[in-house]
Tab-separated table of C-alpha atoms in Angstrom:
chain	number	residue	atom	x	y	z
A	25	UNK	CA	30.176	119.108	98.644
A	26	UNK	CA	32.062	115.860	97.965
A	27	UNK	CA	35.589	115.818	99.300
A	28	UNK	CA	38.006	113.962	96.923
A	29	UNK	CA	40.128	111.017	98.563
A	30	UNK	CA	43.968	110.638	97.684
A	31	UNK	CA	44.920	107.794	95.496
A	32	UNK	CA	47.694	105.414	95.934
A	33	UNK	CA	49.445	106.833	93.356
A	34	UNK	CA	49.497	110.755	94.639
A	35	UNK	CA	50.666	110.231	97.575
A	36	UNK	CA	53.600	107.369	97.089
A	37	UNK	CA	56.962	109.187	97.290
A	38	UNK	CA	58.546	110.109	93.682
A	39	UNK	CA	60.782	107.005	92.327
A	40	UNK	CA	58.454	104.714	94.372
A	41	UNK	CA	56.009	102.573	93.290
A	42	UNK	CA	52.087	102.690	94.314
A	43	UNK	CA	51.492	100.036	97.143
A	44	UNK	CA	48.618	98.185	98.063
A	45	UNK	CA	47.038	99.063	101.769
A	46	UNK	CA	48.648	96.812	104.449
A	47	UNK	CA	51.662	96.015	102.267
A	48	UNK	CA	55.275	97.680	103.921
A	49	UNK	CA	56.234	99.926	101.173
A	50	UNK	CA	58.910	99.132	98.996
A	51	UNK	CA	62.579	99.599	98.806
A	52	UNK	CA	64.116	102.151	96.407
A	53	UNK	CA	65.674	100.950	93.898
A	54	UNK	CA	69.236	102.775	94.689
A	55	UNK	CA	68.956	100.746	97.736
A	56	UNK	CA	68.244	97.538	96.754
A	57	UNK	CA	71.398	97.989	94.171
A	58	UNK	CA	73.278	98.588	97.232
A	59	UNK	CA	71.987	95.782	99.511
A	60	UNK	CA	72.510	93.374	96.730
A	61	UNK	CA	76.047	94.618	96.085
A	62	UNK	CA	76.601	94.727	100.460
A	63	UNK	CA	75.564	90.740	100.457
A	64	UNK	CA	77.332	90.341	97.175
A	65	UNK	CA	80.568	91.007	99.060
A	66	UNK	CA	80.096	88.457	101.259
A	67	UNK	CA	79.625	85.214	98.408
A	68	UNK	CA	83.290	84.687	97.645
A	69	UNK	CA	84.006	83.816	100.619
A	70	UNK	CA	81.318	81.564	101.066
A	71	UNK	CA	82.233	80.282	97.890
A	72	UNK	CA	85.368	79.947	98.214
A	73	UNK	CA	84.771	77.351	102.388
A	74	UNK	CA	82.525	75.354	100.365
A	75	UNK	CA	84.885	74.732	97.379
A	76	UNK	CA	87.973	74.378	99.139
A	77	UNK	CA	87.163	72.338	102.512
A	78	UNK	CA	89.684	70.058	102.632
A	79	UNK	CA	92.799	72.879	102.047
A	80	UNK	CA	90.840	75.122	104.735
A	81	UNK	CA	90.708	72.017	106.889
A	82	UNK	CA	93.941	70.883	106.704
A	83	UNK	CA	95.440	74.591	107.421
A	84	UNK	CA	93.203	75.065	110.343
A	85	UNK	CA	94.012	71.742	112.045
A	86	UNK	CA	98.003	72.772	111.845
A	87	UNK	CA	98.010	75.707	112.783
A	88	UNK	CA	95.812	75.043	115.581
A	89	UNK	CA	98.207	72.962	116.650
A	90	UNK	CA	101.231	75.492	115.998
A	91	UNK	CA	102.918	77.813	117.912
A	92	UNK	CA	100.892	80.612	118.660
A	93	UNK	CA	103.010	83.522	119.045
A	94	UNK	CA	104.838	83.203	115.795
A	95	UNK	CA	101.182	82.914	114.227
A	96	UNK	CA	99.985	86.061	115.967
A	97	UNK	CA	103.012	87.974	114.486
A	98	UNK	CA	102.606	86.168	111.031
A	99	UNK	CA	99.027	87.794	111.554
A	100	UNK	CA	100.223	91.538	112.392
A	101	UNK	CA	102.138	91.356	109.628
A	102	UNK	CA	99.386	90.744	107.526
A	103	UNK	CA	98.022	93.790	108.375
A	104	UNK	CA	101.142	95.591	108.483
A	105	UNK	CA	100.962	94.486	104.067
A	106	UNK	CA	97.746	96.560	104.238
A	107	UNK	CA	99.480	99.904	105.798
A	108	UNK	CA	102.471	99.363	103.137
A	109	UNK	CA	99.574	98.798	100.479
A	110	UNK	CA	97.532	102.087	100.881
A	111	UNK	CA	101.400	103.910	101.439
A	112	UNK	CA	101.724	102.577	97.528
A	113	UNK	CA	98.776	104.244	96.696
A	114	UNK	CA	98.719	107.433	98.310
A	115	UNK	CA	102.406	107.872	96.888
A	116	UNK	CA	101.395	106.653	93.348
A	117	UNK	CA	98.622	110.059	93.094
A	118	UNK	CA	99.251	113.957	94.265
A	119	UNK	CA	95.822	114.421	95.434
A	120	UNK	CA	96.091	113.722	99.029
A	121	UNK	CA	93.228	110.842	100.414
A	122	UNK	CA	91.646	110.789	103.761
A	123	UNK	CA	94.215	107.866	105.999
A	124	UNK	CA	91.358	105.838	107.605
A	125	UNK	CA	89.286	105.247	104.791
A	126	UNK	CA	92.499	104.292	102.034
A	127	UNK	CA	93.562	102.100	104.587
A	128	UNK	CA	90.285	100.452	104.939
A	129	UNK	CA	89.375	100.412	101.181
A	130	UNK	CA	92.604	98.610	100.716
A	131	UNK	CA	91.450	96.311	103.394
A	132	UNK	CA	88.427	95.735	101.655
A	133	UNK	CA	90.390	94.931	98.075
A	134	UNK	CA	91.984	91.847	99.670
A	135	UNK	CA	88.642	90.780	99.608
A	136	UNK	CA	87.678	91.564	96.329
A	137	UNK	CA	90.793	90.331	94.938
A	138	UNK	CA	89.573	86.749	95.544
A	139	UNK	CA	86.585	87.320	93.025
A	140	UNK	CA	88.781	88.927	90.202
A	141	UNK	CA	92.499	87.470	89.060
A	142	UNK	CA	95.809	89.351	89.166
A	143	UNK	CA	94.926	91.831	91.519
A	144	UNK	CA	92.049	93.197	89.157
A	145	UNK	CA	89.597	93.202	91.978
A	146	UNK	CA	91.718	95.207	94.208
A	147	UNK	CA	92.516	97.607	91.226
A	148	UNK	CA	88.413	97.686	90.758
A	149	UNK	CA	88.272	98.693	94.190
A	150	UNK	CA	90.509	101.070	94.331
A	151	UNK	CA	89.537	103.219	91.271
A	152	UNK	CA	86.302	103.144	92.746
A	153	UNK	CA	87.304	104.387	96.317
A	154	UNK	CA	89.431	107.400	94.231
A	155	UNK	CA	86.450	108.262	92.040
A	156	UNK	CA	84.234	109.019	95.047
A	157	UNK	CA	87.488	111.318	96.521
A	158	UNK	CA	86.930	113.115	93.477
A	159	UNK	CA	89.889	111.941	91.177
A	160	UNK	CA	89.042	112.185	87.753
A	161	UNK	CA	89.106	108.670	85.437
A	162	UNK	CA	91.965	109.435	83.523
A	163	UNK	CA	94.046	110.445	87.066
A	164	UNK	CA	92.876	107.386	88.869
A	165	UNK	CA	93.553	105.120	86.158
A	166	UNK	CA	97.264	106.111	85.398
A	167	UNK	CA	97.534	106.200	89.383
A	168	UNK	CA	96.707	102.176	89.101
A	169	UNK	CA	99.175	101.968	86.676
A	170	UNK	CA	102.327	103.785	88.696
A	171	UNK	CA	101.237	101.590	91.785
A	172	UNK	CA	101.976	98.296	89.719
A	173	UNK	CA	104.976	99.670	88.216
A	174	UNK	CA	106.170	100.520	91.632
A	175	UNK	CA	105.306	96.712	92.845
A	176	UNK	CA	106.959	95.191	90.493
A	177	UNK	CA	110.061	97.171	89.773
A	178	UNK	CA	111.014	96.973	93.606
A	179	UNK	CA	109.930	93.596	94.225
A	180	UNK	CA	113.335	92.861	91.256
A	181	UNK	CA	115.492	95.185	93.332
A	182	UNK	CA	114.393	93.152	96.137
A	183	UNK	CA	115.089	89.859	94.829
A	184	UNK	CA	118.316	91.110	92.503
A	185	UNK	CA	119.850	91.974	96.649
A	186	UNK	CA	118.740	88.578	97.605
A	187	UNK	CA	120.166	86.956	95.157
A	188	UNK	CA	123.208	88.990	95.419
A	189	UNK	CA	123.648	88.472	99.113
A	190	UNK	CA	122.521	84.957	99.858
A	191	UNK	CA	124.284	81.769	98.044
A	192	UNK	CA	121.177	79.482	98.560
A	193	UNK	CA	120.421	80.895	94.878
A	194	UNK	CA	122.393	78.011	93.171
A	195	UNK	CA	119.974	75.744	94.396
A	196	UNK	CA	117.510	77.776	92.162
A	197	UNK	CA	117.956	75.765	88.801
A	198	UNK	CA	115.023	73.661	89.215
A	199	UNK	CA	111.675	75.905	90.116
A	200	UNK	CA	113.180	78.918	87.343
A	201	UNK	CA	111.322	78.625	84.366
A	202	UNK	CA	113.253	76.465	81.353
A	203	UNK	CA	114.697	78.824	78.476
A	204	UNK	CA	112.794	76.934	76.072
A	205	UNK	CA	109.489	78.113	77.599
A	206	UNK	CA	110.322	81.465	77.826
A	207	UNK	CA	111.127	82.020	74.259
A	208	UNK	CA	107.294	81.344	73.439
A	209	UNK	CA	105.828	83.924	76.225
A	210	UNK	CA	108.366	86.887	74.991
A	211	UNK	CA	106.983	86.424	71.641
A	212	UNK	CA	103.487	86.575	73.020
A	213	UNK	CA	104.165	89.621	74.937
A	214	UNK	CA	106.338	90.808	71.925
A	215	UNK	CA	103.027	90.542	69.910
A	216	UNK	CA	100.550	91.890	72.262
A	217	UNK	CA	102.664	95.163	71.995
A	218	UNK	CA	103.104	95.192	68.898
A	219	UNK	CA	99.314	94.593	68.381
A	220	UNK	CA	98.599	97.321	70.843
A	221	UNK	CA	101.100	99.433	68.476
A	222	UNK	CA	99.630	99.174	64.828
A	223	UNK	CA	96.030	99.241	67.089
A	224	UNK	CA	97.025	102.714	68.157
A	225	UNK	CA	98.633	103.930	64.953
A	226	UNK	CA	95.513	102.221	62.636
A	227	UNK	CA	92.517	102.949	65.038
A	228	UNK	CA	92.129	106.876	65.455
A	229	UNK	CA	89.344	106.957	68.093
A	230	UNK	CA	91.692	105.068	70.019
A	231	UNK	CA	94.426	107.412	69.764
A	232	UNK	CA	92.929	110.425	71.575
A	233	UNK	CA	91.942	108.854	75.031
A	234	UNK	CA	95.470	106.306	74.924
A	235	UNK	CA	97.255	109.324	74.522
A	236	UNK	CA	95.926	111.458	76.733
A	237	UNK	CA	96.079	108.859	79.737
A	238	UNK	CA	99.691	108.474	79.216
A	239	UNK	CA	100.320	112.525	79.309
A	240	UNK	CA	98.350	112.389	82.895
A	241	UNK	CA	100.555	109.333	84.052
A	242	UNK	CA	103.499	111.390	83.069
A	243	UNK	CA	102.505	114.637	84.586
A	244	UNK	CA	101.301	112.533	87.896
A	245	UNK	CA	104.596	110.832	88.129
A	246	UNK	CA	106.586	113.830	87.289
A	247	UNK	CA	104.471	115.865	90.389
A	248	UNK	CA	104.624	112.818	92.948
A	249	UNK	CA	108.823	112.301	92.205
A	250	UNK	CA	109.193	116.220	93.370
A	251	UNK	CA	107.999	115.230	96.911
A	252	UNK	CA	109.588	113.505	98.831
A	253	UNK	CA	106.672	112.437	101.086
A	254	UNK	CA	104.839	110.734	98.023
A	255	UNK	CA	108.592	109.181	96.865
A	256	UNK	CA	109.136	107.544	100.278
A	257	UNK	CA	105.325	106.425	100.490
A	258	UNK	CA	105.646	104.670	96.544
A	259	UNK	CA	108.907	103.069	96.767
A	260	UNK	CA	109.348	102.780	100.704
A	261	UNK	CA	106.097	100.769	100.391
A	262	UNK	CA	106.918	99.058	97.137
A	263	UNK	CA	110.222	97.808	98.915
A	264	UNK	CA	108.476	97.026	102.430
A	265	UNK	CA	105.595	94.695	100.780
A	266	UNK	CA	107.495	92.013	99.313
A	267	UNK	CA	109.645	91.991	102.807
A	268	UNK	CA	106.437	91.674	104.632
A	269	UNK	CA	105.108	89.018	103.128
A	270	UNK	CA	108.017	86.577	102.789
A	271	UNK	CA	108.695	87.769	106.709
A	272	UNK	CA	104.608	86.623	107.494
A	273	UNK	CA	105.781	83.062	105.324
A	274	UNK	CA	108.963	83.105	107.470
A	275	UNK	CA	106.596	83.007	110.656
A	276	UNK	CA	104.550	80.986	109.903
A	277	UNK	CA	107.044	78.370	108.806
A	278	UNK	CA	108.609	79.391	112.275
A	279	UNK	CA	105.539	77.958	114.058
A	280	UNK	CA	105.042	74.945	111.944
A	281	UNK	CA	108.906	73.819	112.420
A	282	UNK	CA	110.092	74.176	108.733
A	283	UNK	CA	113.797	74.787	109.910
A	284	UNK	CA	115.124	77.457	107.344
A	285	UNK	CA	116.446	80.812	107.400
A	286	UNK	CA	114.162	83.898	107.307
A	287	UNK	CA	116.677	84.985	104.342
A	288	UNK	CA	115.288	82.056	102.101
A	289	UNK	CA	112.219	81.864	103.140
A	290	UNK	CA	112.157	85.576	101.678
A	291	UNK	CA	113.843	84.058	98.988
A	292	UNK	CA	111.648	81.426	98.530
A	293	UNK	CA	108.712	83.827	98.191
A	294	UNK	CA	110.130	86.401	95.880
A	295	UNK	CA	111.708	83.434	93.514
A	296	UNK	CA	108.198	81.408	93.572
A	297	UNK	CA	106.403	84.750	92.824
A	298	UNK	CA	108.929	85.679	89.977
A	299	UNK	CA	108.853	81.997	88.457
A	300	UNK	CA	105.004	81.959	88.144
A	301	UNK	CA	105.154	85.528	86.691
A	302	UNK	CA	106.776	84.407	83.646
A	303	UNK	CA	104.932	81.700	82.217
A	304	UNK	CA	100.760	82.332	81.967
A	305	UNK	CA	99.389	79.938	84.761
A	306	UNK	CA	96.335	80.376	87.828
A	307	UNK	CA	98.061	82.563	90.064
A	308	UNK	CA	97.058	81.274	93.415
A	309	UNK	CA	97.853	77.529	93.070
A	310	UNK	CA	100.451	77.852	90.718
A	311	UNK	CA	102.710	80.252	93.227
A	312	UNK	CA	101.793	77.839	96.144
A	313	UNK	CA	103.272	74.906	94.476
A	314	UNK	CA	106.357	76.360	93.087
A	315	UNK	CA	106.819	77.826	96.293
A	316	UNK	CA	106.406	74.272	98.147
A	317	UNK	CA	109.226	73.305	95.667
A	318	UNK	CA	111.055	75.816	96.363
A	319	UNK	CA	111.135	75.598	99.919
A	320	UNK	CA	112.110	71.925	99.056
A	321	UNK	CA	115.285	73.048	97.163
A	322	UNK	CA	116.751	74.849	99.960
A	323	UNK	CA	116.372	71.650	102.579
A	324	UNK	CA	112.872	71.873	104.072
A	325	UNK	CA	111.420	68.432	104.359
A	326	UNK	CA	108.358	68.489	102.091
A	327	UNK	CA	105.790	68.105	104.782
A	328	UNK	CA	106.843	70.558	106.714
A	329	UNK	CA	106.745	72.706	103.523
A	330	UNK	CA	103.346	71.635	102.178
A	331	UNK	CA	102.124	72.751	105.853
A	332	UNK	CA	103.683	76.366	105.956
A	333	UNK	CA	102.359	77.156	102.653
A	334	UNK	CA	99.079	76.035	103.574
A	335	UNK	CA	99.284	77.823	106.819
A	336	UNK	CA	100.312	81.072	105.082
A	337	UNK	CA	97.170	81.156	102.662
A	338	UNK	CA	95.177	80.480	105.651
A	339	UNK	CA	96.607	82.999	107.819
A	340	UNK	CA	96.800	85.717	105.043
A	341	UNK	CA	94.351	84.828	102.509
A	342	UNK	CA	91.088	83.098	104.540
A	343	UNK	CA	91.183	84.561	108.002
A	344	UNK	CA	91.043	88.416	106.370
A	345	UNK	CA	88.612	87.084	103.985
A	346	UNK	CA	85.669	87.666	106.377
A	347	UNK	CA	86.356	90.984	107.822
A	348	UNK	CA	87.347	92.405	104.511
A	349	UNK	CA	84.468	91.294	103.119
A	350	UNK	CA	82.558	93.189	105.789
A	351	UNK	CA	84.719	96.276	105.498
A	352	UNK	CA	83.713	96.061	101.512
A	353	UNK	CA	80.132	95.668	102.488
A	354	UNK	CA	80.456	98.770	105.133
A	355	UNK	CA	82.332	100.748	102.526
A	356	UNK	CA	79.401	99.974	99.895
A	357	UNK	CA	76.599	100.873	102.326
A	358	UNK	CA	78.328	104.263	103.779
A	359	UNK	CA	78.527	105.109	99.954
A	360	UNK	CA	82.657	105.428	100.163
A	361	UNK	CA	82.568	102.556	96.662
């Protein structure tokens, strides 16, 4: 009686392919998806050394040479922006997340949000840590939405009390963007919304999901405003970011010698960010050179200046660069994005 040998192909796990005697079998493909996606993580900031040497160089050798206690609280306070971050979110939704891993995930989006513009990487990020806690699309989304509405209407307040409490604001004129340029981008963003209008009212299929989203952002924002746990987390959080990082500019232009005020250095920060929000240009260089500028106006030298901001987007930007891109690449493997 002839006994019947197993072939390759009965006895390979289902989803694998057959494999040839003496070969090591084969990865799934769900894994190799997430291996590529773990060492994907870490490219940008490869990427990013190799294109920019000289700025990395130059940053390193000051603050090497700096003093090293201001740096080391210029560096805690970079953290501390990633506590006041994932307070943002976890205000901005009802559903309440698990501490460790927002704070981590919002670790991780500093990361990402050097391989995306205008914070879309972090936003990518984030959605994708709140669909594995279970928040539905719509939810998530409109959550996103209430974060940056949060950002940016208490970064004004912020800057409005600056403005309103420190006279080094007349010595604004030069880095606020001319009136003749800003009558072009409000008729741009005029447009856009009134695209987005006859786009609504025209398109039907558009109509049901647009509207829908909104009536979830409304219902989420009514629920979060009638706690006041989730109201201190939004806008306590909103308020502290800004604060933190002009404070982590402040020390690092307190190591480097740059010889003004923690009150416009803040200043500095929130004007430079405001400036480069109203015209359309890159965001990273663009803020670092009206900031240099404006750190000029208020009577910093301009080497002194050109070093601080250059120590700041070392300290803040390039030093968490590697361990967030690790946390993103632990967060990807443990299945959490």
């Amino acid at each position: 009686m002839s006994s019947v040998s197993e072939s390759p192909s009965l006895s390979a796990p289902p989803g694998t392919a057959p494999q040839a005697p003496g070969r090591p079998p084969a990865l799934p493909a769900a894994r190799r998806v997430r291996l590529v996606l773990c060492l994907a993580a870490l490219l940008p900031a490869a990427g990013w050394a190799v294109a920019d040497r000289p700025v990395l160089h130059e940053g390193v050798r000051r603050l090497v040479a700096a003093d090293p206690w201001w740096l080391l609280a210029g560096a805690g306070l970079t953290c501390l922006n990633c506590v006041a971050a994932a307070c943002v979110r976890q205000g901005a939704l009802p559903d309440r997340l698990p501490p460790g891993l927002l704070l981590a995930s919002q670790f991780a989006a500093g990361a990402a949000n050097h391989v995306l513009p205008g914070g879309l990487g972090a936003h990518a990020v984030t959605l994708r840590f709140l669909w594995g806690r279970g928040v539905p699309a719509g939810r998530a989304t409109a959550s996103i939405g209430l974060y940056s509405l949060a950002r940016s209407g208490a970064k004004s307040v912020v800057l409005l009390v600056f403005l309103a409490a420190s006279p080094a604001w007349r010595r604004l004129g030069e880095p606020v963007p001319d009136g003749r340029l800003l009558v072009p981008v409000a008729a741009v963003a005029g447009g856009a919304v009134a695209v987005a209008g006859v786009l609504l009212t025209v398109v039907r299929p558009l109509r049901r999901p647009v509207s829908g989203l909104l009536r979830s952002a409304l219902a989420d924002a009514r629920e979060v405003h009638t706690r006041p746990s989730r109201v201190i987390a939004l806008w306590g959080g909103a308020v502290a970011m800004p604060l933190v990082q002009g404070t982590a500019l402040a020390c690092v232009g307190a190591a480097l010698g740059l010889g003004l005020s923690w009150a416009q250095v803040v200043l500095a920060h929130l004007a430079a960010g405001t400036a480069v929000g109203a015209v359309p240009a890159p965001g990273g260089l663009a803020v670092d050179a009206v900031l240099v500028w404006t750190l000029v106006a208020f009577g910093s030298a301009p080497a002194p200046a050109t070093a601080t901001v250059i120590g700041c987007r070392v300290l803040t930007d390039w030093v968490p660069l590697v361990p967030g891109s690790l946390t993103l690449s632990a967060l990807i493997r443990a299945k959490v994005l």
